[in-house]
Amino acid sequence: MHRTLRSWLLWNAFITAASAAVAAETVIAVIPMGTTHEYWKAMHAGALKAAQELTSAGTPVQIIWKGSLREDDRDAQVQVVENFIGRQVNGIVLAPLDSRALIAPVEEAAAAHIPVVVVDSPLRSDLPASLVATDNREGGRIAGRYLGKLLGGKGKVIMLRNIAGSGSTEEREAGFLETMHSDFPQIDLISTDQHAGVTRDTAKTAAENLLNRFGSEVNGVFTPNEPSATGMLLALRDAGLAGGKVKFVGFDSAQVLVDALKTGDIQGLVIQNPFKMGYLGVKTVLAVLAGKTVPKMIDTGVGLVTPENMNEPANAALLHPAIAE
């Protein structure tokens, strides 16, 4: 009987200690726009890296990664945020797929005293504790300057947009158009109002429609993110316009795009750092929970990678983020 009582007391002590450890763990929900593209996988890896470092330093952190498959499913992302609020997570790192539609759930999080750090794409609200992102307008300007240079300041250009409501890509598109108008007045923008949608297949269809209409006259194209760039790449190849016949500047670093940069089917990629966004997003929300003051905007950098500089160590690291770590 004595031995049984002692065993029970030891087991109870173990359960109590385990429960205390779980209670002490900080739970952070990380909500991407989608989960399909390589870009988001790199962001997930960055978030996990931050959690590992924090846990090793004595602040146990659990990352819960959840997003919809499609990057245009506003209702699904709103529901994900609301579910995490209901679960009373400690903090949220959010990549809003719509700059307006996600304001209401972020307001709900604020009312529940759950801090939100926005990554990748801005929200039209002052409630998020911080925005960890690319200077997207400057990214668009970089693309515009490079494509204009490739064309010698003359020719006809298509810009295939992403989707309406995406704050990050709308900024890139605005920066591109701004540079085209100000720096290259002799370049004719023959189409700038078509949208690619959120998948490679929808983007390929949109790109094919544009090339069917303008393929005999277009000299250059710009696309503002991974799926739009991938769809355009496939359409240019099918139309026999790849390999530099039509100068192509895209955005992001999926493997298919990096391979196309090597072969000359893409002349330039504007590159972000989604790994760093995930990493700093988690670190920033933990700082907020610790009562620290954080910057309202944290710029994670943006640059241009070309076939000539893609093997430089800094660029190679961005083209091949450490997703598997």
Coordinates of C-alpha atoms in Angstrom, one line a residue:
M1 CA 0.0 0.0 0.0
H2 CA 2.8 2.3 0.9
R3 CA 4.6 1.6 -2.4
T4 CA 1.3 2.2 -4.3
L5 CA 0.8 5.5 -2.6
R6 CA 4.4 6.5 -3.3
S7 CA 4.0 5.6 -6.9
W8 CA 0.8 7.6 -7.2
L9 CA 2.5 10.6 -5.6
L10 CA 5.4 10.4 -8.0
W11 CA 3.1 10.1 -11.0
N12 CA 1.0 13.0 -9.8
A13 CA 4.1 15.1 -9.4
F14 CA 5.2 14.2 -12.9
I15 CA 1.8 15.2 -14.4
T16 CA 1.8 18.4 -12.4
A17 CA 5.3 19.3 -13.7
A18 CA 4.4 18.4 -17.3
S19 CA 1.2 20.5 -17.1
A20 CA 3.2 23.4 -15.8
A21 CA 5.6 23.1 -18.6
V22 CA 2.8 23.0 -21.2
A23 CA 1.2 26.0 -19.5
A24 CA 4.5 27.9 -19.7
E25 CA 4.9 27.2 -23.4
T26 CA 4.1 30.2 -25.6
V27 CA 1.8 29.3 -28.5
I28 CA 2.1 31.3 -31.7
A29 CA -0.2 30.8 -34.6
V30 CA 1.5 31.6 -37.9
I31 CA -1.0 32.1 -40.7
P32 CA 0.2 32.3 -44.3
M33 CA -1.8 33.4 -47.3
G34 CA -1.6 29.9 -48.6
T35 CA 0.4 26.7 -48.2
T36 CA 1.1 25.6 -51.7
H37 CA 3.9 27.7 -53.0
E38 CA 7.6 27.4 -52.1
Y39 CA 7.5 31.0 -50.8
W40 CA 5.3 30.0 -47.9
K41 CA 7.4 26.9 -47.1
A42 CA 10.4 29.2 -46.7
M43 CA 8.4 31.4 -44.3
H44 CA 7.4 28.4 -42.3
A45 CA 11.0 27.3 -42.0
G46 CA 11.9 30.7 -40.7
A47 CA 9.2 30.7 -38.1
L48 CA 10.3 27.2 -36.9
K49 CA 13.9 28.4 -36.7
A50 CA 12.9 31.3 -34.4
A51 CA 10.9 29.0 -32.2
Q52 CA 13.9 26.6 -31.9
E53 CA 16.2 29.4 -30.9
L54 CA 13.8 30.8 -28.3
T55 CA 13.1 27.4 -26.8
S56 CA 16.8 26.7 -26.6
A57 CA 17.3 30.1 -24.8
G58 CA 14.7 29.1 -22.2
T59 CA 11.5 30.5 -23.6
P60 CA 9.5 27.4 -24.9
V61 CA 7.6 28.4 -28.1
Q62 CA 5.2 26.2 -30.1
I63 CA 4.4 27.2 -33.7
I64 CA 1.0 26.2 -35.1
W65 CA 1.1 26.7 -38.9
K66 CA -2.2 26.8 -40.7
G67 CA -3.4 28.4 -43.9
S68 CA -5.7 27.7 -46.8
L69 CA -4.6 26.1 -50.0
R70 CA -5.6 29.0 -52.2
E71 CA -4.4 32.5 -51.7
D72 CA -7.7 34.0 -52.7
D73 CA -9.9 32.3 -50.1
R74 CA -10.6 35.3 -47.8
D75 CA -13.4 33.6 -45.9
A76 CA -11.1 30.6 -45.0
Q77 CA -8.3 32.9 -43.7
V78 CA -10.8 34.9 -41.6
Q79 CA -12.1 31.7 -40.1
V80 CA -8.5 30.5 -39.4
V81 CA -7.8 33.7 -37.5
E82 CA -11.1 33.5 -35.6
N83 CA -10.4 29.9 -34.6
F84 CA -7.0 30.7 -33.2
I85 CA -8.6 33.6 -31.2
G86 CA -11.1 31.1 -29.8
R87 CA -8.2 28.7 -28.8
Q88 CA -6.6 31.7 -27.0
V89 CA -3.2 31.4 -28.6
N90 CA -0.6 33.8 -27.1
G91 CA 0.1 35.6 -30.4
I92 CA -0.5 35.6 -34.1
V93 CA 1.8 36.1 -37.1
L94 CA -0.4 36.8 -40.1
A95 CA 0.2 37.2 -43.8
P96 CA -3.2 38.8 -44.8
L97 CA -4.3 37.8 -48.3
D98 CA -6.5 40.9 -48.4
S99 CA -5.6 44.3 -47.0
R100 CA -9.1 45.1 -45.9
A101 CA -10.9 41.8 -45.4
L102 CA -8.6 40.7 -42.5
I103 CA -9.1 44.0 -40.5
A104 CA -12.1 42.7 -38.6
P105 CA -10.5 39.5 -37.3
V106 CA -7.4 41.4 -36.3
E107 CA -9.7 43.8 -34.3
E108 CA -11.1 40.7 -32.6
A109 CA -7.6 39.5 -31.7
A110 CA -6.8 43.0 -30.2
A111 CA -10.0 42.8 -28.1
A112 CA -8.9 39.4 -26.8
H113 CA -5.5 40.9 -26.0
I114 CA -3.7 38.7 -28.5
P115 CA -1.0 40.6 -30.3
V116 CA -0.8 40.4 -34.1
V117 CA 2.4 40.9 -36.2
V118 CA 1.7 41.1 -39.9
V119 CA 4.2 39.7 -42.4
D120 CA 4.7 39.9 -46.1
S121 CA 1.7 42.1 -47.0
P122 CA 0.3 45.2 -45.3
L123 CA -3.1 45.5 -43.6
R124 CA -4.9 48.8 -43.8
S125 CA -5.0 49.1 -40.0
D126 CA -2.9 50.5 -37.2
L127 CA -3.8 47.6 -34.9
P128 CA -0.9 45.2 -35.8
A129 CA 2.0 45.6 -33.5
S130 CA 4.4 45.6 -36.5
L131 CA 4.7 44.8 -40.2
V132 CA 7.6 42.6 -41.2
A133 CA 7.9 42.7 -44.9
T134 CA 9.6 43.7 -48.1
D135 CA 9.5 47.3 -49.3
N136 CA 7.2 46.1 -52.0
R137 CA 6.9 49.4 -53.9
E138 CA 10.7 49.5 -54.2
G139 CA 10.7 45.9 -55.4
G140 CA 8.4 47.0 -58.3
R141 CA 10.6 50.0 -59.0
I142 CA 13.7 47.7 -59.2
A143 CA 11.8 45.5 -61.7
G144 CA 10.8 48.5 -63.7
R145 CA 14.3 49.9 -63.9
Y146 CA 15.8 46.6 -64.9
L147 CA 13.3 45.8 -67.6
G148 CA 13.5 49.4 -69.0
K149 CA 17.3 49.0 -69.1
L150 CA 17.0 45.6 -70.9
L151 CA 14.8 47.2 -73.5
G152 CA 17.0 50.2 -74.0
G153 CA 14.1 52.5 -72.9
K154 CA 11.9 51.5 -75.9
G155 CA 9.4 48.9 -76.8
K156 CA 6.1 47.4 -75.7
V157 CA 5.5 45.9 -72.3
I158 CA 2.9 43.8 -70.5
M159 CA 2.4 43.7 -66.8
L160 CA 0.3 40.7 -65.6
R161 CA -1.1 41.5 -62.2
N162 CA -1.7 39.1 -59.3
I163 CA -5.2 39.5 -57.7
A164 CA -7.2 42.5 -56.5
G165 CA -6.9 43.2 -52.8
S166 CA -3.4 41.8 -52.2
G167 CA -1.5 44.7 -50.6
S168 CA 2.0 43.4 -51.3
T169 CA 1.5 42.7 -55.0
E170 CA -0.5 45.9 -55.6
E171 CA 2.4 47.9 -54.2
R172 CA 4.8 46.1 -56.5
E173 CA 2.6 46.8 -59.5
A174 CA 2.3 50.4 -58.5
G175 CA 6.1 50.7 -58.1
F176 CA 6.6 49.2 -61.6
L177 CA 4.2 51.5 -63.3
E178 CA 5.5 54.5 -61.5
T179 CA 9.0 53.8 -62.8
M180 CA 7.9 53.0 -66.3
H181 CA 6.0 56.3 -66.5
S182 CA 8.8 58.4 -64.9
D183 CA 12.0 56.8 -66.3
F184 CA 10.9 55.3 -69.6
P185 CA 8.3 57.5 -71.3
Q186 CA 9.0 55.8 -74.7
I187 CA 8.0 52.4 -73.5
D188 CA 4.4 51.6 -74.4
L189 CA 2.5 49.7 -71.7
I190 CA 0.1 47.7 -73.9
S191 CA -1.6 45.8 -71.1
T192 CA -1.6 46.4 -67.3
D193 CA -5.1 45.5 -66.2
Q194 CA -5.2 41.7 -66.4
H195 CA -5.0 39.4 -63.3
A196 CA -3.2 36.1 -63.1
G197 CA -5.1 34.6 -60.2
V198 CA -3.5 32.6 -57.4
T199 CA -2.3 29.4 -59.1
R200 CA 0.1 28.6 -61.9
D201 CA -2.7 27.3 -64.0
T202 CA -4.9 30.4 -63.8
A203 CA -1.8 32.5 -64.4
K204 CA -0.8 30.4 -67.5
T205 CA -4.3 30.9 -69.0
A206 CA -4.2 34.6 -68.4
A207 CA -0.7 34.9 -69.9
E208 CA -1.7 32.8 -72.9
N209 CA -4.7 35.1 -73.6
L210 CA -2.3 38.1 -73.4
L211 CA 0.3 36.5 -75.7
N212 CA -2.4 35.5 -78.2
R213 CA -3.4 39.1 -78.4
F214 CA -0.1 40.9 -78.2
G215 CA 2.6 38.2 -78.8
S216 CA 3.6 39.6 -82.2
E217 CA 4.4 43.0 -80.7
V218 CA 5.4 42.6 -77.0
N219 CA 9.0 43.1 -76.1
G220 CA 8.9 42.7 -72.3
V221 CA 6.8 41.4 -69.4
F222 CA 6.7 41.8 -65.7
T223 CA 4.9 39.6 -63.1
P224 CA 4.7 40.5 -59.4
N225 CA 4.9 37.1 -57.6
E226 CA 5.6 33.4 -57.8
P227 CA 2.4 32.0 -59.4
S228 CA 2.1 34.8 -61.9
A229 CA 5.7 34.4 -62.9
T230 CA 5.5 30.6 -63.3
G231 CA 2.3 30.9 -65.4
M232 CA 3.9 33.5 -67.6
L233 CA 7.1 31.5 -68.0
L234 CA 5.1 28.4 -69.2
A235 CA 3.1 30.5 -71.6
L236 CA 6.2 32.2 -73.1
R237 CA 7.8 28.8 -73.7
D238 CA 4.7 27.4 -75.3
A239 CA 4.4 30.5 -77.6
G240 CA 8.1 30.2 -78.6
L241 CA 8.8 33.6 -77.0
A242 CA 11.2 32.5 -74.2
G243 CA 15.0 32.5 -74.2
G244 CA 15.1 36.3 -74.2
K245 CA 12.9 36.9 -77.3
V246 CA 10.6 38.7 -74.9
K247 CA 12.5 40.1 -71.9
F248 CA 11.0 38.8 -68.7
V249 CA 11.4 40.1 -65.2
G250 CA 9.6 38.2 -62.4
F251 CA 9.3 38.2 -58.7
D252 CA 10.2 35.5 -56.1
S253 CA 12.5 32.4 -56.2
A254 CA 10.6 29.1 -56.7
Q255 CA 12.9 26.5 -58.2
V256 CA 11.2 26.5 -61.6
L257 CA 12.0 30.3 -61.8
V258 CA 15.6 29.8 -60.6
D259 CA 16.1 27.1 -63.3
A260 CA 14.6 29.5 -65.9
L261 CA 17.1 32.2 -64.8
K262 CA 19.9 29.7 -65.4
T263 CA 18.7 28.9 -68.9
G264 CA 18.0 32.4 -70.0
D265 CA 14.2 32.1 -70.1
I266 CA 14.0 34.7 -67.3
Q267 CA 16.3 37.8 -67.4
G268 CA 15.8 38.9 -63.8
L269 CA 14.0 38.0 -60.5
V270 CA 13.3 40.5 -57.8
I271 CA 13.9 38.5 -54.6
Q272 CA 12.5 38.8 -51.1
N273 CA 13.4 36.9 -47.9
P274 CA 10.4 35.0 -46.7
F275 CA 12.5 32.9 -44.4
K276 CA 13.5 36.1 -42.6
M277 CA 9.9 37.3 -42.5
G278 CA 8.8 34.1 -40.7
Y279 CA 11.8 34.3 -38.4
L280 CA 11.4 37.9 -37.4
G281 CA 7.6 37.7 -37.3
V282 CA 7.9 35.1 -34.5
K283 CA 10.7 37.0 -32.7
T284 CA 8.7 40.2 -32.9
V285 CA 5.5 38.9 -31.5
L286 CA 7.5 37.3 -28.6
A287 CA 9.1 40.7 -28.0
V288 CA 5.6 42.3 -27.8
L289 CA 4.5 39.6 -25.3
A290 CA 7.5 40.5 -23.2
G291 CA 6.4 44.1 -23.1
K292 CA 9.0 45.5 -25.4
T293 CA 8.5 48.3 -27.9
V294 CA 9.0 47.1 -31.5
P295 CA 9.2 49.0 -34.7
K296 CA 6.0 49.5 -36.7
M297 CA 7.8 48.4 -39.8
I298 CA 10.7 46.0 -40.2
D299 CA 12.2 45.9 -43.7
T300 CA 13.4 42.4 -44.6
G301 CA 15.1 43.6 -47.8
V302 CA 14.7 43.2 -51.6
G303 CA 17.1 42.9 -54.5
L304 CA 17.6 41.9 -58.1
V305 CA 19.1 38.6 -59.1
T306 CA 20.2 38.0 -62.7
P307 CA 22.1 35.2 -64.5
E308 CA 25.3 37.2 -64.0
N309 CA 25.0 37.5 -60.2
M310 CA 22.9 34.5 -59.1
N311 CA 25.9 32.5 -57.9
E312 CA 27.1 35.2 -55.5
P313 CA 26.8 33.8 -51.9
A314 CA 24.2 36.3 -50.7
N315 CA 22.0 35.8 -53.7
A316 CA 22.4 32.1 -53.8
A317 CA 21.2 31.9 -50.2
L318 CA 18.1 33.8 -51.1
L319 CA 17.4 31.7 -54.2
H320 CA 17.8 28.5 -52.1
P321 CA 16.4 29.2 -48.6
A322 CA 17.0 26.6 -45.9
I323 CA 13.6 25.1 -46.0
A324 CA 14.7 21.7 -44.9
E325 CA 16.5 22.9 -41.7

